[in-house]
Amino acid sequence: MKSLFLLLGCAFIFSACTSHSTKGTVTVYVSEDQVFSEPLLKDFEKETGIRVHAIYDTEESKSTGVMNRLIAEKANPQADVYWANEPIRAEILRQKGILAPYASPQAEGIPDAFRDREHYWTGFSARIRVLIVQKGLKTKPDSILAYADPKYKGSAVIANPLFGTTTSHIAALFTFWGEQKTKAFMKAMKANHTALATSNGESADFVASGSYGFALVDSDDAVSRLKAGKPVEIVYPDQGDKGTGVFVVPNAVMLIRKAPHPENAKKLIDYLLGKESEKKLAFADCAQIPLHKGIPAPDTLKPIRDLKTMPVDFKQVAQKMIEIQPYLKAWSQSK
Amino acid sequence: MITLRNITLTRDHKTVFDRFDLHIETGERLVIRGESGSGKTTLLRLIAGFIAPGKGEIIMERKTVTRDSSILVPPDRRNVSMLFQDLALWPHLDVKGNIEFGMRIRKMDRTEREAKVKSLLKMVGLEQYEARRIDTLSGGEQQRIALARALALSPKVLLMDEPLSSLDSERNRMLRKEIVRLQETLGFTLVYVTHNREEARKIATREVEIKS
Amino acid sequence: MTRRTASWIVVVLLAVIGLLPVLSMVFSTFHTEAGFSFEGYRQMLHTPSLWQSFGNSLLLAFTVASAATLAGTFLGILLEKTTLYFRKIWLALLLIPLLIPPYILAYGWYMLVGREGAWGEILFGFWGTACILFSVYLPIAILITSVSLRTIDPRFEEAGLLVCPWRCVLSKITLVLMLPSAMVSFLLIFILSMGEFSVANFLRYDIFPMESFIQFSAFYDFRTATLYAMPLLAIVLVILGIESLLFKKGALRFKSRTERLTIPLHALQIPFLVLIGTFILIIIGMPLYGLMHSIDAQSFIHALHKAAPALGQSLLYALLSALLLVFFGFATAYIIVYRTIKGWRVLDAMNLFWFILPATVIGIALILFWNRPYTNIIYASPLIILFGYLVKYLFLSSKIIELRLSQIPRSFMEAAQLTGASWYQILLYILLPLSSGSLAAAGMIGFVFSLRESTLTMLVAPAGTATLPVYIFTQMANGSEATVASLCLIMLLIVILPLLGLSGYTAYQGKKYDHA
């Protein structure tokens, strides 16, 4: 009995110790890889004196992630800010009434396509979906259609489309190509013995280690393998006249409804959306593409203006994604 | 002094006692004989108050201590002590710790406790054994320490559950004599359970045999 | 306070901490728009893919549990009863896979074998998953075997040796006497393999817990996720049934004695040394090599520096969790062994149910129940992590202590009772000291399991806290190979050190009370 009270006492001291700071604190849930996001949050701490309590997540199927947490915590939110690695799931949170609108002054200059009209989320520092290709491969794929091409039978891998940016990408294809064409593509991909990885990072590793010829991944996954000196190269898919163009996935930052520290939350959002942050993310290993104009981009990736991009409406994509989830589950589990 | 009346007890669908009666006089040495499985140990545990029968009552000094399936007076209020067949000497305590345990529980003060432990050890012939660990004692020594522990709170009734069964015949004879001597000096009532006829004859002032 | 009141306080505390949250989740599975209904269950039973993965899970758990129990019995006898050289070292090495998060082992194999080729084909799928889980849970079978060997009365074996050699004594007497404990080991490993999914997920083998997981991570559907965890309840009931049968026969109550017989190996010494050495090299040496060969000193120091805060927190939480597990483990074991209240069976079932429930379900249940403004002191503090660990691992600590308590002769307590000692004095002065070895063991097991937990921690840990397994997890995404491998090595080191402490302590305790 005594030891229990002692323990409760300890917990009190614990929580008392962890929560005080002169400039206050801000709690942020982060889906962007910790390797890339943590340095930026540390900088924010240093510059503002506001303590950042973060929960990191891995974006892929290995965890149930902070999304579930945000949903489960809806009645009594613990988080102030959610830094998502793509805007589609932000839409889901908005629909569930978990977000509050915030029009950050720093959002000025970010193209409208990457912002929610009602300011529930704002995009920044984008990644593009690229093909990471094994250096030795004789004929290089130049389109995601290569997944369905018998020439590449058994030599391609893709992250499980139930999770992460891969879901968004497939959903975007559904809105762009329409249901019939996309489903045919998916079917052909399966028939072509495409392997499933648990994450984009893992598919990139599979290609880097020579297990597979190519994979559709996020640009940061590809760039980090390239910088680690792996025998891979990056191909920007579907750049021809008839191609769909690359799918651009911005990070998205959003304010949580009934956030415990709304003022600091807004400061953090402003900070993340600022040009300085975009620059830092651009020159970090993730080589993310700035959305503000006039920020120099890293030379590992082509600047976005030199690329043909796939036009998408993220709201529509989000809607589509919810619709096709059961289909994707069946697809990923089928043989 | 102790009366068991109309005791009926079943266990695992088997009747151990069926309307069993027993009367024990103050100061006598009653030996209860019986085959193994006849319920000898159960009888002692009934008297000690660890268990209650389904039916019947136990009266000690004109007070009903057990009625049917309820224990009205708990074991420690019955002024009863017991020497267990496996002795039940606590292995984590030394000789002194074992003997003085009950005195500590009853908050007897230290000097009194120590004097009592000394006199008990002297009584069983094991002076200087206070600090010994239980597992360093021989079988006969353990028996004596268990006896000393059982007598520590000066019980009016001492229950013994085949305490000598594990000793060779020489030691058996010696301890038997000592138990009789102690009983005669201290005057407690002894209820002694055994299956050994000779042992029974040597100790008893009265013998009872129970059959299953 | 009476014994009953105290027992009820423990039960109520546990109910508030973990049972109510889980029950409210379970009730939600009966809830549809039309009110109470079994519709969800009906639909579940009519989903063929669920049957498929449930079958896969059963097959996996059965394979792993049988193989680990068989091998564990063999190795347990070899290490506990024979004159094999370096027995302690072999045992310590064999324990390693149990101590680290299983996905790290899978990662190590992948680093070694890759995805392609014949070996990659085997690794990714049923056999790879089964082999890794086998190596993870083998130590449990070995430990259970060696405990049960210590409690077999050597006279049974001596009597056998008078008429036939060791070979036949082992098979005709020793093994037969060990059967109940082998059953316990089988059941425990079965449950553990049923619930473990990080390895199967990594190696693409489709198992049942994945179904519940997908409902969380892709659909954010808490109700269906919980619904898909319910078939595990059926397994709990079956296991409880088997367990009560075993206990009914009193098969698990041992008498422990000091003397033990050892089997001289003579000419078999060398072959067995080669055998066990090769075995360890394959199931432990190879994945660890796969993991470690990319580490260099610089990246190790760098990783140590980065992981230091997470490391400190991990150790602190695991330590507090171990204390909590020992306290409640002893309390529940006491209630169960001495049946101090009528509902002791429910308590037993509850512990097992928590143990088998996916960590994600427990995590979400804890969030939904505890995340309220007036309970922020718990939810927004590390206390919620401790609650999670307590609920998840109470079964283990309780069972370990239960086994010990049931070995303490009844007369030890009755002797104290006659002197007027109250129930808590008996508990404090007799039972606690006599079960101290098992308390230490329960504490260590609690410590190790809490330390390696990641799924639950990730869900409920308050912002700003991070434990090492979670940190490793998040670093695996795009962190450098050398860093991740170094982190895994650190993880390995911090679980091995306390374990050495435990083996020293139990050896000492064993000497002290072995005759009890």
PDB file of N, CA and C in Angstrom, chain B residues 45 48 50 75-76 80-82 84 86 88-92 101-102 105-106 133 135 149 153, chain C residues 409-421 425 429-430 433-434 511-513 515-516:
ATOM      1  N   ARG B  45      -6.371 -30.113  12.886  1.00  0.00           N
ATOM      2  CA  ARG B  45      -6.602 -28.812  12.247  1.00  0.00           C
ATOM      3  C   ARG B  45      -7.977 -28.265  12.603  1.00  0.00           C
ATOM      4  N   ALA B  48      -7.379 -26.876  16.144  1.00  0.00           N
ATOM      5  CA  ALA B  48      -6.604 -25.636  16.078  1.00  0.00           C
ATOM      6  C   ALA B  48      -7.436 -24.490  15.516  1.00  0.00           C
ATOM      7  N   PHE B  50      -8.038 -24.117  12.076  1.00  0.00           N
ATOM      8  CA  PHE B  50      -7.673 -23.759  10.699  1.00  0.00           C
ATOM      9  C   PHE B  50      -8.826 -24.021   9.748  1.00  0.00           C
ATOM     10  N   PRO B  75      -7.732 -19.303  15.477  1.00  0.00           N
ATOM     11  CA  PRO B  75      -6.708 -20.153  16.070  1.00  0.00           C
ATOM     12  C   PRO B  75      -5.895 -19.473  17.172  1.00  0.00           C
ATOM     13  N   ASP B  76      -5.513 -18.223  16.918  1.00  0.00           N
ATOM     14  CA  ASP B  76      -4.603 -17.598  17.875  1.00  0.00           C
ATOM     15  C   ASP B  76      -5.275 -17.206  19.190  1.00  0.00           C
ATOM     16  N   VAL B  80      -3.760 -22.522  21.791  1.00  0.00           N
ATOM     17  CA  VAL B  80      -3.401 -23.840  21.294  1.00  0.00           C
ATOM     18  C   VAL B  80      -2.093 -23.709  20.536  1.00  0.00           C
ATOM     19  N   SER B  81      -1.248 -24.692  20.632  1.00  0.00           N
ATOM     20  CA  SER B  81      -0.054 -24.667  19.806  1.00  0.00           C
ATOM     21  C   SER B  81       0.055 -26.004  19.073  1.00  0.00           C
ATOM     22  N   MET B  82       0.926 -26.032  18.067  1.00  0.00           N
ATOM     23  CA  MET B  82       0.966 -27.253  17.265  1.00  0.00           C
ATOM     24  C   MET B  82       2.393 -27.548  16.803  1.00  0.00           C
ATOM     25  N   PHE B  84       4.081 -29.407  13.865  1.00  0.00           N
ATOM     26  CA  PHE B  84       3.652 -29.920  12.571  1.00  0.00           C
ATOM     27  C   PHE B  84       4.487 -31.121  12.146  1.00  0.00           C
ATOM     28  N   ASP B  86       5.795 -31.694   9.270  1.00  0.00           N
ATOM     29  CA  ASP B  86       7.001 -31.232   8.570  1.00  0.00           C
ATOM     30  C   ASP B  86       7.733 -30.158   9.368  1.00  0.00           C
ATOM     31  N   ALA B  88       7.599 -27.236   9.925  1.00  0.00           N
ATOM     32  CA  ALA B  88       7.285 -25.880   9.490  1.00  0.00           C
ATOM     33  C   ALA B  88       8.168 -24.836  10.147  1.00  0.00           C
ATOM     34  N   LEU B  89       9.440 -25.166  10.289  1.00  0.00           N
ATOM     35  CA  LEU B  89      10.374 -24.142  10.774  1.00  0.00           C
ATOM     36  C   LEU B  89      10.662 -23.203   9.612  1.00  0.00           C
ATOM     37  N   TRP B  90      10.505 -21.900   9.843  1.00  0.00           N
ATOM     38  CA  TRP B  90      10.654 -20.957   8.732  1.00  0.00           C
ATOM     39  C   TRP B  90      12.114 -20.859   8.320  1.00  0.00           C
ATOM     40  N   PRO B  91      12.424 -21.176   7.079  1.00  0.00           N
ATOM     41  CA  PRO B  91      13.833 -21.242   6.681  1.00  0.00           C
ATOM     42  C   PRO B  91      14.508 -19.872   6.607  1.00  0.00           C
ATOM     43  N   HIS B  92      13.731 -18.809   6.558  1.00  0.00           N
ATOM     44  CA  HIS B  92      14.371 -17.496   6.423  1.00  0.00           C
ATOM     45  C   HIS B  92      14.716 -16.888   7.773  1.00  0.00           C
ATOM     46  N   PHE B 101       9.181 -15.574  17.360  1.00  0.00           N
ATOM     47  CA  PHE B 101       8.242 -14.960  16.417  1.00  0.00           C
ATOM     48  C   PHE B 101       6.913 -14.569  17.074  1.00  0.00           C
ATOM     49  N   GLY B 102       6.319 -15.525  17.771  1.00  0.00           N
ATOM     50  CA  GLY B 102       5.024 -15.270  18.399  1.00  0.00           C
ATOM     51  C   GLY B 102       5.098 -14.201  19.469  1.00  0.00           C
ATOM     52  N   ILE B 105       5.109 -10.912  17.797  1.00  0.00           N
ATOM     53  CA  ILE B 105       3.770 -10.565  17.335  1.00  0.00           C
ATOM     54  C   ILE B 105       2.945 -10.037  18.508  1.00  0.00           C
ATOM     55  N   ARG B 106       3.160 -10.642  19.678  1.00  0.00           N
ATOM     56  CA  ARG B 106       2.391 -10.190  20.848  1.00  0.00           C
ATOM     57  C   ARG B 106       3.076  -9.030  21.568  1.00  0.00           C
ATOM     58  N   ARG B 133      21.340 -21.253  11.726  1.00  0.00           N
ATOM     59  CA  ARG B 133      20.326 -21.297  10.679  1.00  0.00           C
ATOM     60  C   ARG B 133      19.651 -22.653  10.683  1.00  0.00           C
ATOM     61  N   ASP B 135      18.739 -24.704   8.396  1.00  0.00           N
ATOM     62  CA  ASP B 135      19.225 -25.789   7.551  1.00  0.00           C
ATOM     63  C   ASP B 135      20.578 -26.343   8.008  1.00  0.00           C
ATOM     64  N   ARG B 149       9.602 -23.818  19.942  1.00  0.00           N
ATOM     65  CA  ARG B 149       8.754 -22.777  19.357  1.00  0.00           C
ATOM     66  C   ARG B 149       7.297 -22.998  19.745  1.00  0.00           C
ATOM     67  N   LEU B 153       4.667 -19.699  23.697  1.00  0.00           N
ATOM     68  CA  LEU B 153       3.602 -18.840  24.220  1.00  0.00           C
ATOM     69  C   LEU B 153       2.832 -19.537  25.338  1.00  0.00           C
TER      70      LEU B 153
ATOM     71  N   PRO C 409       4.805 -24.432   2.180  1.00  0.00           N
ATOM     72  CA  PRO C 409       3.901 -25.323   2.899  1.00  0.00           C
ATOM     73  C   PRO C 409       2.899 -24.536   3.740  1.00  0.00           C
ATOM     74  N   ARG C 410       1.702 -25.039   3.766  1.00  0.00           N
ATOM     75  CA  ARG C 410       0.628 -24.406   4.503  1.00  0.00           C
ATOM     76  C   ARG C 410       0.987 -24.267   5.990  1.00  0.00           C
ATOM     77  N   SER C 411       1.742 -25.285   6.482  1.00  0.00           N
ATOM     78  CA  SER C 411       2.058 -25.283   7.910  1.00  0.00           C
ATOM     79  C   SER C 411       2.901 -24.072   8.312  1.00  0.00           C
ATOM     80  N   PHE C 412       3.677 -23.523   7.362  1.00  0.00           N
ATOM     81  CA  PHE C 412       4.477 -22.336   7.680  1.00  0.00           C
ATOM     82  C   PHE C 412       3.579 -21.190   8.130  1.00  0.00           C
ATOM     83  N   MET C 413       2.436 -21.093   7.470  1.00  0.00           N
ATOM     84  CA  MET C 413       1.530 -19.994   7.816  1.00  0.00           C
ATOM     85  C   MET C 413       0.718 -20.324   9.047  1.00  0.00           C
ATOM     86  N   GLU C 414       0.342 -21.601   9.130  1.00  0.00           N
ATOM     87  CA  GLU C 414      -0.458 -21.992  10.289  1.00  0.00           C
ATOM     88  C   GLU C 414       0.332 -21.837  11.578  1.00  0.00           C
ATOM     89  N   ALA C 415       1.623 -22.148  11.516  1.00  0.00           N
ATOM     90  CA  ALA C 415       2.458 -22.001  12.704  1.00  0.00           C
ATOM     91  C   ALA C 415       2.454 -20.554  13.169  1.00  0.00           C
ATOM     92  N   ALA C 416       2.496 -19.639  12.188  1.00  0.00           N
ATOM     93  CA  ALA C 416       2.483 -18.222  12.549  1.00  0.00           C
ATOM     94  C   ALA C 416       1.107 -17.794  13.034  1.00  0.00           C
ATOM     95  N   GLN C 417       0.102 -18.385  12.395  1.00  0.00           N
ATOM     96  CA  GLN C 417      -1.271 -18.025  12.743  1.00  0.00           C
ATOM     97  C   GLN C 417      -1.563 -18.349  14.204  1.00  0.00           C
ATOM     98  N   LEU C 418      -1.028 -19.483  14.673  1.00  0.00           N
ATOM     99  CA  LEU C 418      -1.273 -19.910  16.055  1.00  0.00           C
ATOM    100  C   LEU C 418      -0.700 -18.927  17.064  1.00  0.00           C
ATOM    101  N   THR C 419       0.348 -18.203  16.662  1.00  0.00           N
ATOM    102  CA  THR C 419       0.944 -17.259  17.596  1.00  0.00           C
ATOM    103  C   THR C 419       0.176 -15.953  17.620  1.00  0.00           C
ATOM    104  N   GLY C 420      -0.818 -15.825  16.773  1.00  0.00           N
ATOM    105  CA  GLY C 420      -1.622 -14.603  16.776  1.00  0.00           C
ATOM    106  C   GLY C 420      -1.215 -13.614  15.706  1.00  0.00           C
ATOM    107  N   ALA C 421      -0.321 -14.019  14.807  1.00  0.00           N
ATOM    108  CA  ALA C 421       0.063 -13.108  13.735  1.00  0.00           C
ATOM    109  C   ALA C 421      -1.137 -12.876  12.812  1.00  0.00           C
ATOM    110  N   GLN C 425       0.742  -9.604   8.944  1.00  0.00           N
ATOM    111  CA  GLN C 425       2.011  -9.942   9.591  1.00  0.00           C
ATOM    112  C   GLN C 425       2.582 -11.225   8.995  1.00  0.00           C
ATOM    113  N   TYR C 429       6.120 -11.088   7.310  1.00  0.00           N
ATOM    114  CA  TYR C 429       7.254 -11.734   7.964  1.00  0.00           C
ATOM    115  C   TYR C 429       7.527 -13.142   7.457  1.00  0.00           C
ATOM    116  N   ILE C 430       6.521 -13.786   6.881  1.00  0.00           N
ATOM    117  CA  ILE C 430       6.730 -15.166   6.435  1.00  0.00           C
ATOM    118  C   ILE C 430       6.732 -15.270   4.903  1.00  0.00           C
ATOM    119  N   PRO C 433       9.436 -12.719   2.775  1.00  0.00           N
ATOM    120  CA  PRO C 433      10.833 -13.175   2.758  1.00  0.00           C
ATOM    121  C   PRO C 433      11.002 -14.527   2.068  1.00  0.00           C
ATOM    122  N   LEU C 434      10.022 -15.403   2.216  1.00  0.00           N
ATOM    123  CA  LEU C 434      10.167 -16.725   1.603  1.00  0.00           C
ATOM    124  C   LEU C 434      10.034 -16.677   0.089  1.00  0.00           C
ATOM    125  N   LYS C 511      20.698 -20.840  -2.997  1.00  0.00           N
ATOM    126  CA  LYS C 511      21.479 -21.512  -1.970  1.00  0.00           C
ATOM    127  C   LYS C 511      20.820 -21.344  -0.621  1.00  0.00           C
ATOM    128  N   LYS C 512      20.275 -20.140  -0.396  1.00  0.00           N
ATOM    129  CA  LYS C 512      19.764 -19.810   0.933  1.00  0.00           C
ATOM    130  C   LYS C 512      18.511 -20.617   1.281  1.00  0.00           C
ATOM    131  N   TYR C 513      17.594 -20.693   0.337  1.00  0.00           N
ATOM    132  CA  TYR C 513      16.289 -21.265   0.700  1.00  0.00           C
ATOM    133  C   TYR C 513      15.955 -22.548  -0.033  1.00  0.00           C
ATOM    134  N   HIS C 515      16.060 -25.539   0.455  1.00  0.00           N
ATOM    135  CA  HIS C 515      15.406 -26.653   1.123  1.00  0.00           C
ATOM    136  C   HIS C 515      13.967 -26.340   1.472  1.00  0.00           C
ATOM    137  N   ALA C 516      13.537 -25.104   1.288  1.00  0.00           N
ATOM    138  CA  ALA C 516      12.200 -24.716   1.753  1.00  0.00           C
ATOM    139  C   ALA C 516      11.107 -25.461   1.017  1.00  0.00           C
TER     140      ALA C 516
END
